[in-house]
JSON list of C-alpha atoms in Angstrom, two decimals:
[
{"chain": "S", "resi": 1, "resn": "UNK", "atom": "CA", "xyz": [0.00, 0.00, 0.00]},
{"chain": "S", "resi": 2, "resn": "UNK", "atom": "CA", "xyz": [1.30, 3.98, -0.94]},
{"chain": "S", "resi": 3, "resn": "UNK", "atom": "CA", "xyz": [1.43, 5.95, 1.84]},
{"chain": "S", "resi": 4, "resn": "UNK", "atom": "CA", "xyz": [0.32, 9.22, 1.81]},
{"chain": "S", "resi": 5, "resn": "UNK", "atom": "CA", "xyz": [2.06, 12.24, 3.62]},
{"chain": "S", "resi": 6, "resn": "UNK", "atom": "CA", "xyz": [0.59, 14.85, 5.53]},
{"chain": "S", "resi": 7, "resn": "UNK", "atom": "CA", "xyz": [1.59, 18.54, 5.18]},
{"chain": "S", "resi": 8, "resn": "UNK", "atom": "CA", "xyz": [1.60, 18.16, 1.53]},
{"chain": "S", "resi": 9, "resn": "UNK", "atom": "CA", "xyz": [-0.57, 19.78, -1.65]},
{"chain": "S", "resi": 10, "resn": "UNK", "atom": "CA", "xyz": [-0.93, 16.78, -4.18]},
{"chain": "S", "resi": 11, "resn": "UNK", "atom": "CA", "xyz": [-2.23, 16.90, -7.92]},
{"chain": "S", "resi": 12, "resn": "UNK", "atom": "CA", "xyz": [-4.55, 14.36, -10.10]},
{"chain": "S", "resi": 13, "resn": "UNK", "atom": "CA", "xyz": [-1.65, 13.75, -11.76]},
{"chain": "S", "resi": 14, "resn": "UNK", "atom": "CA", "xyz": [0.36, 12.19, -8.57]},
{"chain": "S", "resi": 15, "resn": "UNK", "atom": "CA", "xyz": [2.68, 14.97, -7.86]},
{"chain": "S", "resi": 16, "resn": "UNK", "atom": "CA", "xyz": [3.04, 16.27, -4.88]},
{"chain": "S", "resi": 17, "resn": "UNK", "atom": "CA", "xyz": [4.21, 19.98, -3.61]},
{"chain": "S", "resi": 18, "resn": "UNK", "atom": "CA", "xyz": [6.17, 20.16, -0.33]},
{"chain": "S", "resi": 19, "resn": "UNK", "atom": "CA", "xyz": [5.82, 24.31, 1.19]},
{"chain": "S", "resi": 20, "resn": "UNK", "atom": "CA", "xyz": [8.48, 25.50, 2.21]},
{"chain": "S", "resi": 21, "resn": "UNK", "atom": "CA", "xyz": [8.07, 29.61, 2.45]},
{"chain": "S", "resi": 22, "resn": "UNK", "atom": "CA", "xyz": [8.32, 31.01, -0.74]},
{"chain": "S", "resi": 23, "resn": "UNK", "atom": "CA", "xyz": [9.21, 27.76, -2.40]},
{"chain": "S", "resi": 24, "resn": "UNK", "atom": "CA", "xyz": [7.99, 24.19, -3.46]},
{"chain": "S", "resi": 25, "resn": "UNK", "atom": "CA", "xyz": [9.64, 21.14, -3.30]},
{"chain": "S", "resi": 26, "resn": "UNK", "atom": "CA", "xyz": [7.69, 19.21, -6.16]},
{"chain": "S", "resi": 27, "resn": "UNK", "atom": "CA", "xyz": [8.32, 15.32, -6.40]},
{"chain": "S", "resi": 28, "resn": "UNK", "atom": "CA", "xyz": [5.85, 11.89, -7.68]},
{"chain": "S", "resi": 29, "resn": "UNK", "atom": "CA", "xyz": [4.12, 10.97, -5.34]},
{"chain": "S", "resi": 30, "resn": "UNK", "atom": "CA", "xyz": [4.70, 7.14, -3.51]},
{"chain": "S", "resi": 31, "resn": "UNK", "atom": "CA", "xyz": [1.51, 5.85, -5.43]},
{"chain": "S", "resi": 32, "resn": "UNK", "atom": "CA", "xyz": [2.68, 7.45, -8.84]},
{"chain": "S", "resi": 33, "resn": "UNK", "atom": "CA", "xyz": [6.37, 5.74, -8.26]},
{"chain": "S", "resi": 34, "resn": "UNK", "atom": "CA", "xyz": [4.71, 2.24, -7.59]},
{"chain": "S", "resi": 35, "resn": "UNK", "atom": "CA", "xyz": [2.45, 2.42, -10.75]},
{"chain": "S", "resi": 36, "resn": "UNK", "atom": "CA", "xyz": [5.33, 2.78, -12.90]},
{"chain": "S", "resi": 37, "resn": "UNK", "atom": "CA", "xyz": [8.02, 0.28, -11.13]},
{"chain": "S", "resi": 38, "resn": "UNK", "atom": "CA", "xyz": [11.74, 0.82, -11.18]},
{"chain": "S", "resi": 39, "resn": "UNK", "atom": "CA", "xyz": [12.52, 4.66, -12.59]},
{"chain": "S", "resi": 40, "resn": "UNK", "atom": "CA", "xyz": [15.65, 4.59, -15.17]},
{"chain": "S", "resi": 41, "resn": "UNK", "atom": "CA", "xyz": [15.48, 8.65, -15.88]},
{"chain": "S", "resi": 42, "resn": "UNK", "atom": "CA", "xyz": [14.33, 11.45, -14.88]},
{"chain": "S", "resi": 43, "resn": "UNK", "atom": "CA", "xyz": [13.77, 13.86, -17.66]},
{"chain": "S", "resi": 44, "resn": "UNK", "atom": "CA", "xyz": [13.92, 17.84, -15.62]},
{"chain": "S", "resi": 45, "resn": "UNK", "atom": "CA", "xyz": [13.25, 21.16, -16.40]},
{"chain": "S", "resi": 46, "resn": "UNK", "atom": "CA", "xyz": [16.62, 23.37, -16.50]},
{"chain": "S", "resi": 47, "resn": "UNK", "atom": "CA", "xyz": [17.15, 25.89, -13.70]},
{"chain": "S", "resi": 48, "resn": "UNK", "atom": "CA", "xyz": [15.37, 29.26, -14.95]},
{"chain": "S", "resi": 49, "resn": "UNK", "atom": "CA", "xyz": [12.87, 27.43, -16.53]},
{"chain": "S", "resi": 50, "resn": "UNK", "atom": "CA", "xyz": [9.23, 28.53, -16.29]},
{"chain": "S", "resi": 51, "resn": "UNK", "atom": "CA", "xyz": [6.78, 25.92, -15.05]},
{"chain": "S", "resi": 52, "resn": "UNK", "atom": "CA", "xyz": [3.10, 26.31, -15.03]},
{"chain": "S", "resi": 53, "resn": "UNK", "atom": "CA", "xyz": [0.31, 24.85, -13.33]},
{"chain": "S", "resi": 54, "resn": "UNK", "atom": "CA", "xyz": [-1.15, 22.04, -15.49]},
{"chain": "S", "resi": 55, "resn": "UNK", "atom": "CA", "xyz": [1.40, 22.11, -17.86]},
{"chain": "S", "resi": 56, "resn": "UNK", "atom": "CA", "xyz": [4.32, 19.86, -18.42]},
{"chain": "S", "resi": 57, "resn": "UNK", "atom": "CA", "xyz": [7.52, 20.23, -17.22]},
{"chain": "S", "resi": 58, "resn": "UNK", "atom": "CA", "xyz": [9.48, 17.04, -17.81]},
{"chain": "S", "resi": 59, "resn": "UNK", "atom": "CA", "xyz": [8.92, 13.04, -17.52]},
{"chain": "S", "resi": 60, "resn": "UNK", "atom": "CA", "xyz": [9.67, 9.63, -15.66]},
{"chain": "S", "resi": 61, "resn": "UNK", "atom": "CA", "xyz": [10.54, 6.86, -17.61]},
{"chain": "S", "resi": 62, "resn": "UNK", "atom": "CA", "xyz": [10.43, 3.34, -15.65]},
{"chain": "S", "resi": 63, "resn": "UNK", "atom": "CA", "xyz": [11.47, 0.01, -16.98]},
{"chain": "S", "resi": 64, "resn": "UNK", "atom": "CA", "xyz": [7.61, -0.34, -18.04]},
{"chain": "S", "resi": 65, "resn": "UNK", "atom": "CA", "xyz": [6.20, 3.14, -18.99]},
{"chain": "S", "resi": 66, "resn": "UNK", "atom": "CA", "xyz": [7.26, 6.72, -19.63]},
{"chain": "S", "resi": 67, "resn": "UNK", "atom": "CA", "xyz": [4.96, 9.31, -17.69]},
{"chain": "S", "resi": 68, "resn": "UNK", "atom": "CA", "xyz": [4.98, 13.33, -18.57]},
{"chain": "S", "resi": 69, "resn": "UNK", "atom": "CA", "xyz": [5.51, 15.19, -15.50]},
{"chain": "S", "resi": 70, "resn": "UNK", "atom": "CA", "xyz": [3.15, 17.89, -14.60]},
{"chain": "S", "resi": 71, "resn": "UNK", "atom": "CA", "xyz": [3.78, 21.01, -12.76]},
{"chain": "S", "resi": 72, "resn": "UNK", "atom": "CA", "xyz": [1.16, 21.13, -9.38]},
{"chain": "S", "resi": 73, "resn": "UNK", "atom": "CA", "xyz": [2.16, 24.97, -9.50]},
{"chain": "S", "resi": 74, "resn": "UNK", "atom": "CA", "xyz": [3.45, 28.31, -11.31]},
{"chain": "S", "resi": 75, "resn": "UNK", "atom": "CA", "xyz": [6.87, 29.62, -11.00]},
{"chain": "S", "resi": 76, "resn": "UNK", "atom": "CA", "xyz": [10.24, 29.45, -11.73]},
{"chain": "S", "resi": 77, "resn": "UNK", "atom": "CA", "xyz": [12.77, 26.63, -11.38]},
{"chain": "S", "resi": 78, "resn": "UNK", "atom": "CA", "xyz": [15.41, 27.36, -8.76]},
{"chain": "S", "resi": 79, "resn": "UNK", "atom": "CA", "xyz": [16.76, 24.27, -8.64]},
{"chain": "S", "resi": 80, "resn": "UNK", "atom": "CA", "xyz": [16.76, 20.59, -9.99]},
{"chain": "S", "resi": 81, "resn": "UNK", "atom": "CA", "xyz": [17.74, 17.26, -7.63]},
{"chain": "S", "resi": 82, "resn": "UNK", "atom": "CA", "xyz": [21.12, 16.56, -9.80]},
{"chain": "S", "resi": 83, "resn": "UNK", "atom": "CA", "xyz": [21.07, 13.46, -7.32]},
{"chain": "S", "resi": 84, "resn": "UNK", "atom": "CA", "xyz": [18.45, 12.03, -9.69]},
{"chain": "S", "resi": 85, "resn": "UNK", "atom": "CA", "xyz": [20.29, 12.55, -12.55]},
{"chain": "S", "resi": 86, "resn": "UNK", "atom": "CA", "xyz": [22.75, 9.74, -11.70]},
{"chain": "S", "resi": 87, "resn": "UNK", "atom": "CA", "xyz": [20.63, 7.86, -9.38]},
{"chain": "S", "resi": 88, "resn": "UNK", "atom": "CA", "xyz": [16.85, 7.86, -11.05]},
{"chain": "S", "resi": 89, "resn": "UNK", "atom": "CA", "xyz": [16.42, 4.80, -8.81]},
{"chain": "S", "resi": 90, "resn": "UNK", "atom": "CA", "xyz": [16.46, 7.54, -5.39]},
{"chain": "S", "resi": 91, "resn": "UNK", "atom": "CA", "xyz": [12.51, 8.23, -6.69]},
{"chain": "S", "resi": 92, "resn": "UNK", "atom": "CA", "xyz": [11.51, 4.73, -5.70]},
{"chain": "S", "resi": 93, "resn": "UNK", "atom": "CA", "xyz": [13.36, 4.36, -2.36]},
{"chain": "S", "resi": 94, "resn": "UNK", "atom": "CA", "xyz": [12.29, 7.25, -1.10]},
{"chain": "S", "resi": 95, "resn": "UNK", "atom": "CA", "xyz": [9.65, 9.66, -3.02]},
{"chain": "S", "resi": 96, "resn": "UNK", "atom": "CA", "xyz": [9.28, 11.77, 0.04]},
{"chain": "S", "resi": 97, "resn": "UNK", "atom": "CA", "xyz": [12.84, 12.82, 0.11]},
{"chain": "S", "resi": 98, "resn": "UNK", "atom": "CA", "xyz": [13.69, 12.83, -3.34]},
{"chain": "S", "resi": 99, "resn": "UNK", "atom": "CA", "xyz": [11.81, 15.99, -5.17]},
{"chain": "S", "resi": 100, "resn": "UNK", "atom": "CA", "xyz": [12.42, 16.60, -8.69]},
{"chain": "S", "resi": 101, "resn": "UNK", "atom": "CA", "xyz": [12.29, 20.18, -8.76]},
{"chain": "S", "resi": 102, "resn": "UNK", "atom": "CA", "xyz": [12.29, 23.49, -6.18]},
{"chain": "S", "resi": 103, "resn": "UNK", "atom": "CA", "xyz": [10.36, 26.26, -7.80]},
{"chain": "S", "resi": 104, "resn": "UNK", "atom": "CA", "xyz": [9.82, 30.16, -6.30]},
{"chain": "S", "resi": 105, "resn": "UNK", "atom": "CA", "xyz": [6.17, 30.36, -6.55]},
{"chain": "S", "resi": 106, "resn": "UNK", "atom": "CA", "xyz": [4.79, 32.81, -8.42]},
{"chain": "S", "resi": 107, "resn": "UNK", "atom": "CA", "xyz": [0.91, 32.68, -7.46]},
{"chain": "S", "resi": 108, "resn": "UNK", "atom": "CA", "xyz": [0.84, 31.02, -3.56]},
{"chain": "S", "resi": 109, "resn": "UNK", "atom": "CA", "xyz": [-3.24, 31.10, -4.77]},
{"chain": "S", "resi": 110, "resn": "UNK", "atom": "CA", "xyz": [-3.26, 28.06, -6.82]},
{"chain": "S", "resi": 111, "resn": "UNK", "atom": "CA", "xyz": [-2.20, 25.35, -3.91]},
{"chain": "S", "resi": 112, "resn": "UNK", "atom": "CA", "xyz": [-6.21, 26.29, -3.35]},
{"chain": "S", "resi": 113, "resn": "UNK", "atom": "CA", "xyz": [-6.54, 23.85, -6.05]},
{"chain": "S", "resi": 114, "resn": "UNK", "atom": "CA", "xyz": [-4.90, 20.69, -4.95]},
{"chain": "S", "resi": 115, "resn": "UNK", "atom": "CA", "xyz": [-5.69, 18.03, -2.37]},
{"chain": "S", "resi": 116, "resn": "UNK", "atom": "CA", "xyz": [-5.05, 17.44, 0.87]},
{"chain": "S", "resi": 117, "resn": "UNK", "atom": "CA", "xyz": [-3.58, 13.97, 1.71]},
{"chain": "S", "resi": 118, "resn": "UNK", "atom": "CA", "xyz": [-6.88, 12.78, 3.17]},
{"chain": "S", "resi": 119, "resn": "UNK", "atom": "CA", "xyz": [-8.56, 13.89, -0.27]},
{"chain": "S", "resi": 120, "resn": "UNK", "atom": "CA", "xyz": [-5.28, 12.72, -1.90]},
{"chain": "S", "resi": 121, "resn": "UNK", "atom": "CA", "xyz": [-5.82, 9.51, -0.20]},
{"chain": "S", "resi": 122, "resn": "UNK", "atom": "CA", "xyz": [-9.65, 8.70, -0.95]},
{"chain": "S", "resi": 123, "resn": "UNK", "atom": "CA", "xyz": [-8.76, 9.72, -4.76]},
{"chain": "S", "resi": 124, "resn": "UNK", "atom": "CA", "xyz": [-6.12, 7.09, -5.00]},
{"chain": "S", "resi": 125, "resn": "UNK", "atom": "CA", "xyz": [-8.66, 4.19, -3.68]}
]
């Protein structure tokens, strides 16, 4: 079973945003990394990049399926885990731990639109 974290603004499309002032930490989610099985790359954004809610902002490829990643929030990338860029395989040992990108947060409005982790956890059932 995934397990769901609290404290944490999650998406439809299994990513999850971790708060952190003006920035968010913004990983897949422990549900979205079991779907697709063991990760082999982690296609990111570069830092400087724009991201915007809804849109897509890079991909996971797994030995089994290749899944477009898709930005939770607006703003602008501040930095990219390089860690994953080596080590792909960090996403399914620990999700929590290993976001993909930090973005500064241009509109602080639009986490208004994501779930909680109970809500997060009853749309996953």
């Amino acid at each position: 079973m995934a397990t769901v974290k609290e404290g944490l603004y999650y998406s439809e499309s299994h990513e999850y945003v971790k708060i952190e002032g003006e920035y968010g930490y913004i990983g897949i989610t422990d549900y979205a990394q079991h779907a697709l099985g063991n990760v082999v790359y982690v296609d990111m954004p570069d830092v400087d990049d724009e991201v915007e809610a809804g849109e897509e902002f890079g991909a996971v490829e797994s030995v089994k399926a290749a899944s477009d990643l898709i930005a939770p929030v607006s703003g602008v990338v501040v930095e990219v885990n390089e860690a994953l860029e080596d080590q792909p395989e960090l996403i399914n040992q620990e999700p929590w731990e290993n976001w993909i990108i930090k973005v500064e947060l241009s509109d602080k409005t639009e986490l208004d639109n994501l779930m909680d982790a109970q809500a997060y956890e009853a749309f996953c059932k």
